PDB file of C-alpha atoms in Angstrom:
ATOM      1  CA  UNK R  13       8.305 -17.036  10.408  1.00 54.00           C
ATOM      2  CA  UNK R  14       7.324 -18.882   7.086  1.00 61.00           C
ATOM      3  CA  UNK R  15       4.310 -17.368   5.426  1.00 62.00           C
ATOM      4  CA  UNK R  16       2.714 -20.960   5.018  1.00 71.00           C
ATOM      5  CA  UNK R  17       2.489 -20.672   9.260  1.00 87.00           C
ATOM      6  CA  UNK R  18       0.096 -17.386   9.070  1.00 91.00           C
ATOM      7  CA  UNK R  19      -3.279 -17.021  10.816  1.00 95.00           C
ATOM      8  CA  UNK R  20      -5.553 -14.311  12.158  1.00 95.00           C
ATOM      9  CA  UNK R  21      -3.359 -14.662  15.856  1.00 95.00           C
ATOM     10  CA  UNK R  22      -0.119 -13.897  13.935  1.00 96.00           C
ATOM     11  CA  UNK R  23      -0.227 -11.875  11.013  1.00 96.00           C
ATOM     12  CA  UNK R  24       0.030  -8.534  12.702  1.00 97.00           C
ATOM     13  CA  UNK R  25       3.570  -9.591  14.575  1.00 95.00           C
ATOM     14  CA  UNK R  26       4.242 -11.080  11.270  1.00 92.00           C
ATOM     15  CA  UNK R  27       3.803  -7.435   9.711  1.00 93.00           C
ATOM     16  CA  UNK R  28       5.458  -5.801  12.835  1.00 94.00           C
ATOM     17  CA  UNK R  29       8.395  -8.088  12.120  1.00 91.00           C
ATOM     18  CA  UNK R  30       8.947  -6.672   8.482  1.00 88.00           C
ATOM     19  CA  UNK R  31       8.673  -3.210   9.651  1.00 87.00           C
ATOM     20  CA  UNK R  32      11.415  -3.644  12.104  1.00 88.00           C
ATOM     21  CA  UNK R  33      13.513  -5.694  10.247  1.00 88.00           C
ATOM     22  CA  UNK R  34      13.136  -4.021   7.059  1.00 83.00           C
ATOM     23  CA  UNK R  35      11.995  -0.655   7.526  1.00 81.00           C
ATOM     24  CA  UNK R  36      14.883   1.009   7.223  1.00 79.00           C
ATOM     25  CA  UNK R  37      15.437   0.384   3.872  1.00 78.00           C
ATOM     26  CA  UNK R  38      15.547   3.247   1.083  1.00 70.00           C
ATOM     27  CA  UNK R  39      12.151   3.563  -0.959  1.00 67.00           C
ATOM     28  CA  UNK R  40      12.656   3.481  -4.010  1.00 69.00           C
ATOM     29  CA  UNK R  41      15.023   6.174  -4.217  1.00 72.00           C
ATOM     30  CA  UNK R  42      12.417   8.763  -2.330  1.00 78.00           C
ATOM     31  CA  UNK R  43      13.841  10.635   0.338  1.00 85.00           C
ATOM     32  CA  UNK R  44      12.174   8.605   3.088  1.00 87.00           C
ATOM     33  CA  UNK R  45      12.919   4.947   4.094  1.00 88.00           C
ATOM     34  CA  UNK R  46      10.062   2.293   3.359  1.00 86.00           C
ATOM     35  CA  UNK R  47       8.671   2.085   6.663  1.00 91.00           C
ATOM     36  CA  UNK R  48       8.534   6.025   7.152  1.00 93.00           C
ATOM     37  CA  UNK R  49       6.726   6.050   3.368  1.00 91.00           C
ATOM     38  CA  UNK R  50       4.228   3.782   4.774  1.00 93.00           C
ATOM     39  CA  UNK R  51       3.559   5.651   8.045  1.00 95.00           C
ATOM     40  CA  UNK R  52       3.462   8.868   6.370  1.00 96.00           C
ATOM     41  CA  UNK R  53       0.622   7.473   4.584  1.00 97.00           C
ATOM     42  CA  UNK R  54      -1.418   6.013   7.314  1.00 98.00           C
ATOM     43  CA  UNK R  55      -0.684   9.395   9.468  1.00 97.00           C
ATOM     44  CA  UNK R  56      -2.028  11.159   6.383  1.00 98.00           C
ATOM     45  CA  UNK R  57      -5.103   8.800   6.181  1.00 98.00           C
ATOM     46  CA  UNK R  58      -5.651   9.593  10.258  1.00 98.00           C
ATOM     47  CA  UNK R  59      -5.307  13.658   9.611  1.00 97.00           C
ATOM     48  CA  UNK R  60      -8.376  13.648   7.182  1.00 97.00           C
ATOM     49  CA  UNK R  61      -9.918  11.101   9.900  1.00 98.00           C
ATOM     50  CA  UNK R  62     -10.322   7.593   7.912  1.00 98.00           C
ATOM     51  CA  UNK R  63     -11.954   4.657   9.385  1.00 98.00           C
ATOM     52  CA  UNK R  64      -9.521   2.116  10.782  1.00 98.00           C
ATOM     53  CA  UNK R  65      -9.546   0.047   7.075  1.00 98.00           C
ATOM     54  CA  UNK R  66      -8.479   2.714   5.556  1.00 98.00           C
ATOM     55  CA  UNK R  67      -5.448   3.648   8.116  1.00 98.00           C
ATOM     56  CA  UNK R  68      -4.602   0.305   7.895  1.00 98.00           C
ATOM     57  CA  UNK R  69      -4.872  -0.101   3.874  1.00 98.00           C
ATOM     58  CA  UNK R  70      -2.369   3.385   3.766  1.00 97.00           C
ATOM     59  CA  UNK R  71      -0.159   1.707   6.391  1.00 97.00           C
ATOM     60  CA  UNK R  72       0.136  -1.467   4.557  1.00 96.00           C
ATOM     61  CA  UNK R  73      -0.060  -0.640   1.112  1.00 94.00           C
ATOM     62  CA  UNK R  74       3.571  -1.433   0.068  1.00 88.00           C
ATOM     63  CA  UNK R  75       3.936  -4.443   2.038  1.00 90.00           C
ATOM     64  CA  UNK R  76       3.901  -6.563  -1.145  1.00 86.00           C
ATOM     65  CA  UNK R  77       7.703  -4.926  -1.521  1.00 78.00           C
ATOM     66  CA  UNK R  78       8.607  -7.028   1.218  1.00 75.00           C
ATOM     67  CA  UNK R  79       6.625 -10.068   0.258  1.00 66.00           C
ATOM     68  CA  UNK R  80       7.054 -10.290  -3.292  1.00 51.00           C
ATOM     69  CA  UNK R  81       8.968 -13.091  -4.968  1.00 41.00           C
ATOM     70  CA  UNK R  82      10.313 -10.915  -7.627  1.00 40.00           C
ATOM     71  CA  UNK R  83      12.332  -8.921  -4.827  1.00 47.00           C
ATOM     72  CA  UNK R  84      11.817  -5.378  -3.693  1.00 52.00           C
ATOM     73  CA  UNK R  85      12.470  -2.688  -6.417  1.00 48.00           C
ATOM     74  CA  UNK R  86      15.547  -0.972  -7.790  1.00 50.00           C
ATOM     75  CA  UNK R  87      15.852   2.315  -9.826  1.00 52.00           C
ATOM     76  CA  UNK R  88      17.225   0.094 -12.400  1.00 54.00           C
ATOM     77  CA  UNK R  89      14.565  -2.161 -12.897  1.00 51.00           C
ATOM     78  CA  UNK R  90      13.073  -2.573 -16.513  1.00 47.00           C
ATOM     79  CA  UNK R  91      10.312  -4.570 -15.545  1.00 50.00           C
ATOM     80  CA  UNK R  92       7.314  -4.249 -12.755  1.00 50.00           C
ATOM     81  CA  UNK R  93       7.816  -6.240  -9.624  1.00 50.00           C
ATOM     82  CA  UNK R  94       4.059  -6.772  -8.916  1.00 61.00           C
ATOM     83  CA  UNK R  95       4.156  -5.701  -5.085  1.00 71.00           C
ATOM     84  CA  UNK R  96       0.766  -4.321  -5.453  1.00 81.00           C
ATOM     85  CA  UNK R  97      -0.647  -8.296  -6.340  1.00 84.00           C
ATOM     86  CA  UNK R  98       1.873  -9.675  -3.623  1.00 85.00           C
ATOM     87  CA  UNK R  99       0.844  -7.163  -1.069  1.00 90.00           C
ATOM     88  CA  UNK R 100      -2.902  -8.280  -1.813  1.00 93.00           C
ATOM     89  CA  UNK R 101      -1.987 -12.228  -1.328  1.00 91.00           C
ATOM     90  CA  UNK R 102      -0.666 -11.917   1.849  1.00 92.00           C
ATOM     91  CA  UNK R 103      -3.126  -9.798   3.509  1.00 96.00           C
ATOM     92  CA  UNK R 104      -6.228 -12.018   1.773  1.00 96.00           C
ATOM     93  CA  UNK R 105      -6.735 -14.387   4.378  1.00 96.00           C
ATOM     94  CA  UNK R 106      -6.724 -12.070   7.227  1.00 97.00           C
ATOM     95  CA  UNK R 107      -8.153  -8.297   6.154  1.00 98.00           C
ATOM     96  CA  UNK R 108     -11.136  -7.124   4.797  1.00 98.00           C
ATOM     97  CA  UNK R 109     -12.064  -6.961   1.093  1.00 98.00           C
ATOM     98  CA  UNK R 110     -11.577  -3.000   1.446  1.00 98.00           C
ATOM     99  CA  UNK R 111      -7.752  -3.469   2.433  1.00 98.00           C
ATOM    100  CA  UNK R 112      -6.995  -6.410   0.509  1.00 97.00           C
ATOM    101  CA  UNK R 113      -8.546  -4.355  -2.453  1.00 98.00           C
ATOM    102  CA  UNK R 114      -6.703  -0.780  -1.718  1.00 97.00           C
ATOM    103  CA  UNK R 115      -3.395  -2.712  -1.666  1.00 96.00           C
ATOM    104  CA  UNK R 116      -3.858  -4.583  -4.728  1.00 95.00           C
ATOM    105  CA  UNK R 117      -5.001  -1.471  -7.026  1.00 96.00           C
ATOM    106  CA  UNK R 118      -3.098   1.439  -5.284  1.00 93.00           C
ATOM    107  CA  UNK R 119      -0.786   1.076  -8.609  1.00 90.00           C
ATOM    108  CA  UNK R 120      -4.179   0.995 -10.757  1.00 94.00           C
ATOM    109  CA  UNK R 121      -5.286   3.856  -8.851  1.00 96.00           C
ATOM    110  CA  UNK R 122      -2.210   5.947 -10.034  1.00 95.00           C
ATOM    111  CA  UNK R 123      -2.475   4.672 -13.397  1.00 96.00           C
ATOM    112  CA  UNK R 124      -6.356   5.714 -13.240  1.00 98.00           C
ATOM    113  CA  UNK R 125      -5.689   9.325 -11.637  1.00 97.00           C
ATOM    114  CA  UNK R 126      -3.097   9.866 -14.388  1.00 97.00           C
ATOM    115  CA  UNK R 127      -5.715   8.767 -17.019  1.00 97.00           C
ATOM    116  CA  UNK R 128      -8.273  10.987 -15.371  1.00 98.00           C
ATOM    117  CA  UNK R 129      -6.968  13.752 -13.386  1.00 96.00           C
ATOM    118  CA  UNK R 130      -4.989  16.332 -15.786  1.00 88.00           C
ATOM    119  CA  UNK R 131      -2.902  17.983 -12.594  1.00 95.00           C
ATOM    120  CA  UNK R 132      -1.987  14.569 -11.038  1.00 95.00           C
ATOM    121  CA  UNK R 133       0.980  13.602 -13.086  1.00 95.00           C
ATOM    122  CA  UNK R 134       2.532  16.428 -12.420  1.00 94.00           C
ATOM    123  CA  UNK R 135       2.696  15.492  -8.759  1.00 91.00           C
ATOM    124  CA  UNK R 136       4.584  12.432  -9.328  1.00 91.00           C
ATOM    125  CA  UNK R 137       8.128  12.335  -7.740  1.00 86.00           C
ATOM    126  CA  UNK R 138      10.773  11.066 -10.490  1.00 85.00           C
ATOM    127  CA  UNK R 139      10.678   7.344  -9.019  1.00 81.00           C
ATOM    128  CA  UNK R 140       6.904   6.922  -9.480  1.00 85.00           C
ATOM    129  CA  UNK R 141       7.433   8.354 -13.044  1.00 88.00           C
ATOM    130  CA  UNK R 142       9.559   5.745 -13.631  1.00 83.00           C
ATOM    131  CA  UNK R 143       7.614   2.975 -11.800  1.00 81.00           C
ATOM    132  CA  UNK R 144       4.693   4.506 -13.717  1.00 89.00           C
ATOM    133  CA  UNK R 145       6.010   3.488 -17.238  1.00 84.00           C
ATOM    134  CA  UNK R 146       7.135  -0.311 -16.162  1.00 85.00           C
ATOM    135  CA  UNK R 147       3.768  -0.797 -14.386  1.00 87.00           C
ATOM    136  CA  UNK R 148       1.679   0.325 -17.899  1.00 89.00           C
ATOM    137  CA  UNK R 149       1.426   3.941 -18.077  1.00 93.00           C
ATOM    138  CA  UNK R 150      -1.848   5.716 -17.793  1.00 96.00           C
ATOM    139  CA  UNK R 151      -4.937   3.987 -18.115  1.00 97.00           C
ATOM    140  CA  UNK R 152      -6.968   3.656 -21.708  1.00 97.00           C
ATOM    141  CA  UNK R 153     -10.453   4.457 -21.428  1.00 98.00           C
ATOM    142  CA  UNK R 154     -11.480   0.300 -21.314  1.00 98.00           C
ATOM    143  CA  UNK R 155      -8.797  -0.084 -18.313  1.00 97.00           C
ATOM    144  CA  UNK R 156     -10.430   3.325 -16.498  1.00 98.00           C
ATOM    145  CA  UNK R 157     -13.813   1.854 -16.978  1.00 98.00           C
ATOM    146  CA  UNK R 158     -13.071  -1.669 -15.753  1.00 98.00           C
ATOM    147  CA  UNK R 159     -11.287   0.111 -12.326  1.00 98.00           C
ATOM    148  CA  UNK R 160     -14.609   2.134 -12.030  1.00 98.00           C
ATOM    149  CA  UNK R 161     -16.335  -1.065 -11.558  1.00 98.00           C
ATOM    150  CA  UNK R 162     -14.461  -2.638  -8.737  1.00 98.00           C
ATOM    151  CA  UNK R 163     -16.552  -1.527  -5.593  1.00 98.00           C
ATOM    152  CA  UNK R 164     -13.488  -0.206  -3.896  1.00 98.00           C
ATOM    153  CA  UNK R 165     -11.861   1.660  -6.364  1.00 98.00           C
ATOM    154  CA  UNK R 166     -13.064   4.853  -4.691  1.00 98.00           C
ATOM    155  CA  UNK R 167     -11.232   3.583  -1.414  1.00 98.00           C
ATOM    156  CA  UNK R 168      -8.709   2.822  -3.521  1.00 98.00           C
ATOM    157  CA  UNK R 169      -7.891   6.391  -5.164  1.00 98.00           C
ATOM    158  CA  UNK R 170      -8.282   7.703  -1.481  1.00 98.00           C
ATOM    159  CA  UNK R 171      -4.689   5.302  -0.482  1.00 97.00           C
ATOM    160  CA  UNK R 172      -2.950   6.279  -3.476  1.00 95.00           C
ATOM    161  CA  UNK R 173      -3.675   9.735  -3.130  1.00 96.00           C
ATOM    162  CA  UNK R 174      -2.043   9.739   0.457  1.00 97.00           C
ATOM    163  CA  UNK R 175       0.770   7.194  -0.664  1.00 92.00           C
ATOM    164  CA  UNK R 176       1.942   9.799  -3.194  1.00 90.00           C
ATOM    165  CA  UNK R 177       1.763  12.068  -0.127  1.00 92.00           C
ATOM    166  CA  UNK R 178       3.989  10.095   1.679  1.00 91.00           C
ATOM    167  CA  UNK R 179       7.132  10.839   0.510  1.00 89.00           C
ATOM    168  CA  UNK R 180       8.542  13.878   2.939  1.00 91.00           C
ATOM    169  CA  UNK R 181      11.490  13.608   4.968  1.00 91.00           C
ATOM    170  CA  UNK R 182      11.446  13.979   8.167  1.00 91.00           C
ATOM    171  CA  UNK R 183       8.061  14.152   8.710  1.00 93.00           C
ATOM    172  CA  UNK R 184       6.528  13.084  12.055  1.00 95.00           C
ATOM    173  CA  UNK R 185       4.278  10.327  12.474  1.00 96.00           C
ATOM    174  CA  UNK R 186       3.573   7.787  14.860  1.00 96.00           C
ATOM    175  CA  UNK R 187       5.576   4.398  14.948  1.00 95.00           C
ATOM    176  CA  UNK R 188       4.595   1.315  13.654  1.00 95.00           C
ATOM    177  CA  UNK R 189       3.512  -0.157  17.228  1.00 95.00           C
ATOM    178  CA  UNK R 190       1.187   2.464  17.909  1.00 97.00           C
ATOM    179  CA  UNK R 191      -0.855   1.125  14.786  1.00 98.00           C
ATOM    180  CA  UNK R 192      -0.811  -2.823  16.091  1.00 97.00           C
ATOM    181  CA  UNK R 193      -4.000  -2.501  18.277  1.00 98.00           C
ATOM    182  CA  UNK R 194      -5.833  -1.035  15.164  1.00 98.00           C
ATOM    183  CA  UNK R 195      -4.279  -3.855  12.785  1.00 98.00           C
ATOM    184  CA  UNK R 196      -5.386  -6.408  15.393  1.00 98.00           C
ATOM    185  CA  UNK R 197      -8.948  -5.009  15.423  1.00 97.00           C
ATOM    186  CA  UNK R 198      -9.642  -5.039  11.956  1.00 98.00           C
ATOM    187  CA  UNK R 199      -7.992  -8.743  11.728  1.00 98.00           C
ATOM    188  CA  UNK R 200     -10.369  -9.813  14.786  1.00 97.00           C
ATOM    189  CA  UNK R 201     -13.214  -8.312  13.003  1.00 96.00           C
ATOM    190  CA  UNK R 202     -12.769  -9.850   9.763  1.00 97.00           C
ATOM    191  CA  UNK R 203     -12.141 -13.294  11.253  1.00 95.00           C
ATOM    192  CA  UNK R 204     -15.503 -12.892  13.134  1.00 95.00           C
ATOM    193  CA  UNK R 205     -17.508 -11.886  10.636  1.00 92.00           C
ATOM    194  CA  UNK R 206     -16.029 -14.909   8.701  1.00 84.00           C
TER     195      UNK R 206
END
């Protein structure tokens, strides 16, 4: 499906197709596939009783690895591929701002947590440490203030924590298709409110 043909009626199926076709790709050298990683994020969000919008954000936070014009990440990369921005861009017409901003800000949230939580850096996987260096490293004071000015920064931090937790080999989660009704509800509600 051509991204220019996307609409509220087919965006969820477009995403489902991506998961089914490309979800088995390796995830940045982690012990999980890309789809396992995103499903684990959604599962962790559900376990905390997060609302539908944050479960969706955790599920979709890395969708930009599939939609970025710069291609998917490789451990040999020497510059950032901006998957956060690519993911936010593809979701923005169909999903509420909280989801779009969590996707767009999940890299910034890593940089923010590394700057503001002395224990967070030690929780990063080796691949996440490498990408942090490509993404600008921990934020400086001005960047921290700018990040905090975003009305969805707290939600983005929650998604980031689930993101980092979603790298466990053989974790049992639900399947992507189990989340289709949730995603469709969120898209339908957003379309009705516009």
